[in-house]
One Martini backbone bead per residue (centre of mass of N, CA, C, O) as a GRO file, in nm:
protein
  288
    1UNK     BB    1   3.480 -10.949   3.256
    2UNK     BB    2   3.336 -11.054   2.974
    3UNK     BB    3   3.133 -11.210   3.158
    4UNK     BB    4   3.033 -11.032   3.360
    5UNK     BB    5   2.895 -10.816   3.182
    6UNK     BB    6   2.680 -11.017   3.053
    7UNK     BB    7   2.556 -11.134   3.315
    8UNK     BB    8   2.442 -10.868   3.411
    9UNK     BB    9   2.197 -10.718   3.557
   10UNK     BB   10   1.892 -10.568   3.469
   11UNK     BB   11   1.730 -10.300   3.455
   12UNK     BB   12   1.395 -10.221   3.528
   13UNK     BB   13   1.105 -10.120   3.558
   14UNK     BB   14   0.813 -10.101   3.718
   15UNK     BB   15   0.482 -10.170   3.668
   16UNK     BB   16   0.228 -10.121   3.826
   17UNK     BB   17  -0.041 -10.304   3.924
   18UNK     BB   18  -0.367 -10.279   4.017
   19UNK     BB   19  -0.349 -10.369   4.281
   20UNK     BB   20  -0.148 -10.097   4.381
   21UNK     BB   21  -0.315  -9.911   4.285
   22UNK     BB   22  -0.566  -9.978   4.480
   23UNK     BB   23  -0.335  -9.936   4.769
   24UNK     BB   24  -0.292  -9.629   4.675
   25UNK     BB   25  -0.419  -9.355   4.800
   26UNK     BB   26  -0.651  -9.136   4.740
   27UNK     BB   27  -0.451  -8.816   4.699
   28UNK     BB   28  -0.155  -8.858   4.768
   29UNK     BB   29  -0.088  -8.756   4.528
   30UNK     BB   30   0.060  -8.518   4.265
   31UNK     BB   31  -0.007  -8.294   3.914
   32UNK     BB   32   0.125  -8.070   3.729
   33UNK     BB   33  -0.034  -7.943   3.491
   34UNK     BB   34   0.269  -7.812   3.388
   35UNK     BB   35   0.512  -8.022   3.430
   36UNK     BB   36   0.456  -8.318   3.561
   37UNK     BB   37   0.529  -8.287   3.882
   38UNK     BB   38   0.574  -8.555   4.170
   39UNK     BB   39   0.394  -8.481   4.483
   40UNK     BB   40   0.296  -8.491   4.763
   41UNK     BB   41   0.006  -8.356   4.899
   42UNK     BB   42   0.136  -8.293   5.176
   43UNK     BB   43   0.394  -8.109   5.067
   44UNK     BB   44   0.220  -7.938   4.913
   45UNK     BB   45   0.055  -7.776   5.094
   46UNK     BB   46   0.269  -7.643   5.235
   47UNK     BB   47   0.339  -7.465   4.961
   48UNK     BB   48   0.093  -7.377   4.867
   49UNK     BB   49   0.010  -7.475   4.610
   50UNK     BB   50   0.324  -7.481   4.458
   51UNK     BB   51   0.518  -7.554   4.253
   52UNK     BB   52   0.845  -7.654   4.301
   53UNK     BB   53   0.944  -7.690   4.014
   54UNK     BB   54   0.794  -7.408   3.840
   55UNK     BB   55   0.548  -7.245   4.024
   56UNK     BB   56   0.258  -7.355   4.025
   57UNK     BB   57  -0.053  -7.207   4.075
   58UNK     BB   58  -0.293  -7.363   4.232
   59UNK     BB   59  -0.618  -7.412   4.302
   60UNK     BB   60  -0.836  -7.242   4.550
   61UNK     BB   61  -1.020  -7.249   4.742
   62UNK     BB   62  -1.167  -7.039   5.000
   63UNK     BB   63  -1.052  -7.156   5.249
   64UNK     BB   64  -0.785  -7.195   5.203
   65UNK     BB   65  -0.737  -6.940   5.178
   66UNK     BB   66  -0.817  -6.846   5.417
   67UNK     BB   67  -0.600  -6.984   5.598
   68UNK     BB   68  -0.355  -6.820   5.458
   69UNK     BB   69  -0.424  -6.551   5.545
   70UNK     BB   70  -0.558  -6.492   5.808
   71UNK     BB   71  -0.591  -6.476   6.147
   72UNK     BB   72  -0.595  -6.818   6.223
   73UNK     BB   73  -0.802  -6.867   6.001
   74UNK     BB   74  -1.042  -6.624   6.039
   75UNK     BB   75  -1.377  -6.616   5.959
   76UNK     BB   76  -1.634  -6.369   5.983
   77UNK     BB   77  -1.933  -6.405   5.847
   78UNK     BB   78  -2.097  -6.385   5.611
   79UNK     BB   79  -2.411  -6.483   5.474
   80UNK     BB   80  -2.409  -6.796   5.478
   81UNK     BB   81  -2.725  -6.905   5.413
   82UNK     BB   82  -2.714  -6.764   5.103
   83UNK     BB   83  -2.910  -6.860   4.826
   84UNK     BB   84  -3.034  -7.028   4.505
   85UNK     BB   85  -3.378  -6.998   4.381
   86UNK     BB   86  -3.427  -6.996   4.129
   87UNK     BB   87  -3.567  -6.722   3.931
   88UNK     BB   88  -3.567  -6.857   3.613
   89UNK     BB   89  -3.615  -7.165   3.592
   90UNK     BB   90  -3.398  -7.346   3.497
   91UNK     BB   91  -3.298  -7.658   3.343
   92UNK     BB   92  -3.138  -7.760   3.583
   93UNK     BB   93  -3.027  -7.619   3.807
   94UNK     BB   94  -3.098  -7.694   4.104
   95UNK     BB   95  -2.972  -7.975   4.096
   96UNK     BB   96  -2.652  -7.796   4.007
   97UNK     BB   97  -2.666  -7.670   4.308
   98UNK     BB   98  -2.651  -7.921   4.468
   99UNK     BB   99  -2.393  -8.075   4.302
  100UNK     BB  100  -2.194  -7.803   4.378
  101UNK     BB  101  -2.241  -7.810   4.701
  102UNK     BB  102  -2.131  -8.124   4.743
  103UNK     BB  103  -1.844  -8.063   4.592
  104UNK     BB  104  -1.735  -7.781   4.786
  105UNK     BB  105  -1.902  -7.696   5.044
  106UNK     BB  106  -2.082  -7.458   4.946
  107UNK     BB  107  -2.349  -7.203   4.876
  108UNK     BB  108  -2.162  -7.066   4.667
  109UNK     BB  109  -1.887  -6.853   4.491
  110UNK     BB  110  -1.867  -6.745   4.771
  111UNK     BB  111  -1.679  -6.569   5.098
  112UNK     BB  112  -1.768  -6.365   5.364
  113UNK     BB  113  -1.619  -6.101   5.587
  114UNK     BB  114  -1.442  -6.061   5.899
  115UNK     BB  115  -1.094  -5.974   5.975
  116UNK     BB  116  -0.771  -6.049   6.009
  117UNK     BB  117  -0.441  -5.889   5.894
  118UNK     BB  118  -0.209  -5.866   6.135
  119UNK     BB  119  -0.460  -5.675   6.276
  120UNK     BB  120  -0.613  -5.604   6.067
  121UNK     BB  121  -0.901  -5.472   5.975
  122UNK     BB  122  -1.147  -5.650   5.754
  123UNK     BB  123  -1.289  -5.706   5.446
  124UNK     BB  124  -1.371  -6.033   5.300
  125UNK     BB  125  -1.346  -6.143   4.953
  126UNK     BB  126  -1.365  -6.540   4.846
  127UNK     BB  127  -1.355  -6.691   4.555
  128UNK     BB  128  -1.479  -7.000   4.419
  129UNK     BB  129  -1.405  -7.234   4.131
  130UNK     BB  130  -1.573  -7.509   4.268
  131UNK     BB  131  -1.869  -7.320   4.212
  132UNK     BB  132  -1.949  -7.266   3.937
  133UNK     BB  133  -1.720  -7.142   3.811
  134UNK     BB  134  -1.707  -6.863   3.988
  135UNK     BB  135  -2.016  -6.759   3.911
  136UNK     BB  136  -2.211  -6.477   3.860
  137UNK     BB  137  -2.471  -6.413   4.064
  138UNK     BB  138  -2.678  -6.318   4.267
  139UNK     BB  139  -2.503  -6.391   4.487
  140UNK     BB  140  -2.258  -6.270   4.476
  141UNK     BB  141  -2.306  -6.002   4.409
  142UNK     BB  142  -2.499  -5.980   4.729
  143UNK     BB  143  -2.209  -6.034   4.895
  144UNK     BB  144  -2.051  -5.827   4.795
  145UNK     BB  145  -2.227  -5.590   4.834
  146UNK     BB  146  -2.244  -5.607   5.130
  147UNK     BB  147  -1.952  -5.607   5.237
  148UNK     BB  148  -1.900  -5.323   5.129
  149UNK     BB  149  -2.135  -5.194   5.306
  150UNK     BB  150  -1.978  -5.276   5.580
  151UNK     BB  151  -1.702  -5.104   5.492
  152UNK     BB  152  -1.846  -4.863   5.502
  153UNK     BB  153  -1.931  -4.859   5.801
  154UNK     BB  154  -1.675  -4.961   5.931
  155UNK     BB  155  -1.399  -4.834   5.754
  156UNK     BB  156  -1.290  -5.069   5.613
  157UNK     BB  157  -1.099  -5.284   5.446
  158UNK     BB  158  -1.111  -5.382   5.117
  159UNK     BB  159  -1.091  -5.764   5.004
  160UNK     BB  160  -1.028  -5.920   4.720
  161UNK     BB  161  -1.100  -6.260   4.576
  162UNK     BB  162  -1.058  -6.368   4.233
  163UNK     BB  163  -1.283  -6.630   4.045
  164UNK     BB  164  -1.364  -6.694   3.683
  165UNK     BB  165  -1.635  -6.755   3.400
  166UNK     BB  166  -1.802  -6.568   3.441
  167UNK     BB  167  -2.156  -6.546   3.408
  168UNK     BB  168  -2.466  -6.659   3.495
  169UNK     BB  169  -2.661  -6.789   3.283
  170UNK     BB  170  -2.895  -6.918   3.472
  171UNK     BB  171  -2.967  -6.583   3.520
  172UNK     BB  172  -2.909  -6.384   3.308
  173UNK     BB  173  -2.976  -6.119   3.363
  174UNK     BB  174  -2.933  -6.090   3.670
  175UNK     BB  175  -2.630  -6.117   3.661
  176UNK     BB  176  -2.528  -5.879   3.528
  177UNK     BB  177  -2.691  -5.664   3.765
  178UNK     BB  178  -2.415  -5.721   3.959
  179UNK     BB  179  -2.227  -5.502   3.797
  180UNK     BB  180  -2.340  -5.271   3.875
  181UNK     BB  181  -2.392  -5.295   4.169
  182UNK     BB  182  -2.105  -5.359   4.272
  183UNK     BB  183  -2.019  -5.077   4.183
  184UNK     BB  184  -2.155  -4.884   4.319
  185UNK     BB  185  -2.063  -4.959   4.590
  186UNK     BB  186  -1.784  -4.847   4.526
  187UNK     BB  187  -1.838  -4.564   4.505
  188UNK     BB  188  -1.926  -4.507   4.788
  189UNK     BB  189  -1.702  -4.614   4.915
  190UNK     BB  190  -1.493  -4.439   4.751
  191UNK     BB  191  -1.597  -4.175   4.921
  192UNK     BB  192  -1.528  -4.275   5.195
  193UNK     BB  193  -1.221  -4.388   5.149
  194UNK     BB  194  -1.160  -4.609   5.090
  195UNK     BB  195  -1.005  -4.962   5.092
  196UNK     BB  196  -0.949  -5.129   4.768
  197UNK     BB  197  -0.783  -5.489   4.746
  198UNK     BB  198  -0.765  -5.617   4.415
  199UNK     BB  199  -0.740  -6.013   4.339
  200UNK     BB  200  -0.610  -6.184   4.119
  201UNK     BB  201  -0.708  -6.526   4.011
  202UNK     BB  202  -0.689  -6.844   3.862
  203UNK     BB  203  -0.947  -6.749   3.679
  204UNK     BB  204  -1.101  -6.470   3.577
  205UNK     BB  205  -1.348  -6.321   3.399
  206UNK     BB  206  -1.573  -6.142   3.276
  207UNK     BB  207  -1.773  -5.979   3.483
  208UNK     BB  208  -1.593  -5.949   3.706
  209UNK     BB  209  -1.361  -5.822   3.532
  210UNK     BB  210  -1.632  -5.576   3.432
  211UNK     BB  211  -1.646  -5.465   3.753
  212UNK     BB  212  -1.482  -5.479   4.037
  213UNK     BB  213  -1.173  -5.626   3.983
  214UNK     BB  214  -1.134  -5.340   3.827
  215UNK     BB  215  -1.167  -5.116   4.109
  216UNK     BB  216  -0.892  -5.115   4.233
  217UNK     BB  217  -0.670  -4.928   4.407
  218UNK     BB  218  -0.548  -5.217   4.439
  219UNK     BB  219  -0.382  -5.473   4.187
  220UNK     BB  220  -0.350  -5.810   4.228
  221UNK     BB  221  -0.181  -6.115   4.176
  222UNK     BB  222  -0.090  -6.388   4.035
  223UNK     BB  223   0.119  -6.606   3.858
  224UNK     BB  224  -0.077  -6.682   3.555
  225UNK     BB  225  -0.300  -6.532   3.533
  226UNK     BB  226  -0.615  -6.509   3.391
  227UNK     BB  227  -0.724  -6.178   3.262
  228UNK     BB  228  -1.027  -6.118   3.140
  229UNK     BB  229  -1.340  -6.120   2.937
  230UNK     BB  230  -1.273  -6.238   2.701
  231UNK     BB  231  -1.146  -6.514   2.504
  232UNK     BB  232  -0.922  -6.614   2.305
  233UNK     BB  233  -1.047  -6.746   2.082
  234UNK     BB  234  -1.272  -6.502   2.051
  235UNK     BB  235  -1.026  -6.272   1.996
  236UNK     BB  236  -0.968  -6.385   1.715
  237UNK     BB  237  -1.210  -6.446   1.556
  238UNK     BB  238  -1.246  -6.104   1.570
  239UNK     BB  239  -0.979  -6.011   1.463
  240UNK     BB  240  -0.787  -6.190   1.272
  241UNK     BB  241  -0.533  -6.293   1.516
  242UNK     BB  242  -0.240  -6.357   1.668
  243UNK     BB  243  -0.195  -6.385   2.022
  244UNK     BB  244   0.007  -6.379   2.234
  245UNK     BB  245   0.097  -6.625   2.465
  246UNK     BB  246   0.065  -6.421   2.713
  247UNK     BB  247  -0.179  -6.373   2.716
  248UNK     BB  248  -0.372  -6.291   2.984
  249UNK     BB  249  -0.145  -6.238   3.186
  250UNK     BB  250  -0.017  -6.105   3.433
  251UNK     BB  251   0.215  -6.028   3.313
  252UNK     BB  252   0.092  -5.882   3.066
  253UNK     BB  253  -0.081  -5.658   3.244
  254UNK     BB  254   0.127  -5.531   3.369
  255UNK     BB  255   0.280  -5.432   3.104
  256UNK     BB  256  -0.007  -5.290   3.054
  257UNK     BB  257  -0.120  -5.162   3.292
  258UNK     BB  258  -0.321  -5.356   3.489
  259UNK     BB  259  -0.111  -5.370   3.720
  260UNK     BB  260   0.086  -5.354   4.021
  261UNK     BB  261   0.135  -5.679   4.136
  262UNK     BB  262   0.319  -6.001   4.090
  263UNK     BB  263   0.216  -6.228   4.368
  264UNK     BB  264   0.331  -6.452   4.541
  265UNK     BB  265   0.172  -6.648   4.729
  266UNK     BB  266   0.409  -6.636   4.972
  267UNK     BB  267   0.338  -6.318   4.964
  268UNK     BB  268   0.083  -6.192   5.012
  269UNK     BB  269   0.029  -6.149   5.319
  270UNK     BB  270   0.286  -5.939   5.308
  271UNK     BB  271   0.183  -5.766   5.105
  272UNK     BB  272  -0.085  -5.673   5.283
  273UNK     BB  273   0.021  -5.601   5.547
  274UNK     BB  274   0.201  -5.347   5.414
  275UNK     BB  275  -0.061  -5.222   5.270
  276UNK     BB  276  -0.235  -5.175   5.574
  277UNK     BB  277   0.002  -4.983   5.685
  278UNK     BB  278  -0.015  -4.761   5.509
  279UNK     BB  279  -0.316  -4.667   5.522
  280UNK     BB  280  -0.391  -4.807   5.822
  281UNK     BB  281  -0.496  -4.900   6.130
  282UNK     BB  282  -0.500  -5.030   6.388
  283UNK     BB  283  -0.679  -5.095   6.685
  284UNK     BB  284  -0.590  -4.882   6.913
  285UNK     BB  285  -0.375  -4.725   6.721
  286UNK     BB  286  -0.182  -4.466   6.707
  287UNK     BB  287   0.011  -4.220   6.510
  288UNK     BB  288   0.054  -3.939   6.649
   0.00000   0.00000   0.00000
């Protein structure tokens, strides 16, 4: 027997070659950037791109959620080629504009529309973090607006999706005035009886959340979502104080009242749904 235990083979770990790494093809696995599980991408996208260890729920662009949400994944857009003319010639915007359409495959940080919901029909703005971080400039500003202003004309209920890093700097006064224009439209909207479902993605930030993300009737997130105007170090550094770790997360805004409802991605389009049948009726179906 202690012959046998000397003599048996160790088992080790085996670091695979550079050779090995270069026959795995590129995007195959995936890694949770908050608890570090790997899993075929696979199989995340099946899950919704939320971490089945952890729960993490990672960004989604524009088209992702709009196949997600949406019947059929189906939206009939509004304003597709509308693009920004860099209005105050900024050094090196346009380059950085045509680099980031070519990189999300987008042409600017929303992409809006009307679709259904469930049967119910909609208008939705659906914002993607990975064209300018999200940054609202001219064109998103004007792409909410027109949105809002064609739900307002067809008495649709409006759902925005949020994600941004908040005012695009290359477009300087022209970005903030983006914040007054996309409320006021969203004021006649609600006078006209609206209904707007603003959802809050991960981070939402900056004048976006300073402007219409934070007008919504109904205002959901998804979980962990990072939510506020200034960022966590500008706020302490302004206050002099440590601010708790949860901090300006959906589920801290939850418990401090500015969110009505903190939903798992894999709940929201039936929690939209739900929110629908409650307010609107479908098209042709009536109530009475």
């Amino acid at each position: 027997m202690l012959k046998d235990f000397f003599h048996k083979k160790r088992k080790y770990a085996v670091i695979p070659s550079e050779q090995t790494k270069r026959d795995i093809p590129e995007g195959l696995m995936s890694k949770c950037p908050k608890c570090g599980a790997i899993q075929t991408s696979k199989e995340l996208d099946k899950n919704l791109k939320v971490c089945p260890s952890c729960g993490y729920h990672m960004k989604l662009n524009a088209r992702e959620r709009i196949q997600m949400i949406m019947d059929e994944g189906r939206l009939f857009e509004y304003d597709a080629d509308m693009i920004s003319e860099d209005p105050l010639e900024f050094p090196g915007y346009a380059d950085k504009l045509v680099q980031q359409a070519e990189k999300s495959g987008l042409r600017d940080a929303v992409v809006t529309g009307e679709g259904t919901i469930g049967g119910f029909p909609v208008v939705c703005a659906v914002m993607s973090f990975d064209f300018f971080s999200g940054s609202m400039g001219s064109v998103v500003g004007e792409k909410i607006t027109r949105a809002v202003e064609r739900a307002t004309q067809k008495g649709y209920p409006l759902i925005v999706f949020s994600t941004s890093g908040g005012a695009r700097m290359q477009e300087s006064i022209l970005s903030l005035m983006q914040m007054a224009k996309t409320s006021s439209a969203l004021a006649r909207f609600s006078d006209k009886g609206g209904l707007f479902i603003s959802v809050f993605t991960d981070p939402t930030l900056g004048g976006v959340t300073a402007s219409f993300a934070m007008l919504g009737d109904i205002i959901l997130a998804e979980p962990g979502t990072i939510v506020g105007f200034a960022g966590r170090i500008v706020i302490e550094q302004t206050i002099r104080q440590k601010l708790p770790d949860n901090f300006q997360t959906a589920e801290f805004n939850l418990q401090h009242g500015q969110l009505d409802k903190v939903v798992n991605r894999k709940e929201m389009r039936s929690t939209l749904i739900k929110l629908l049948d409650l307010h609107t009726v479908k098209e042709g179906v009536s109530r009475g």
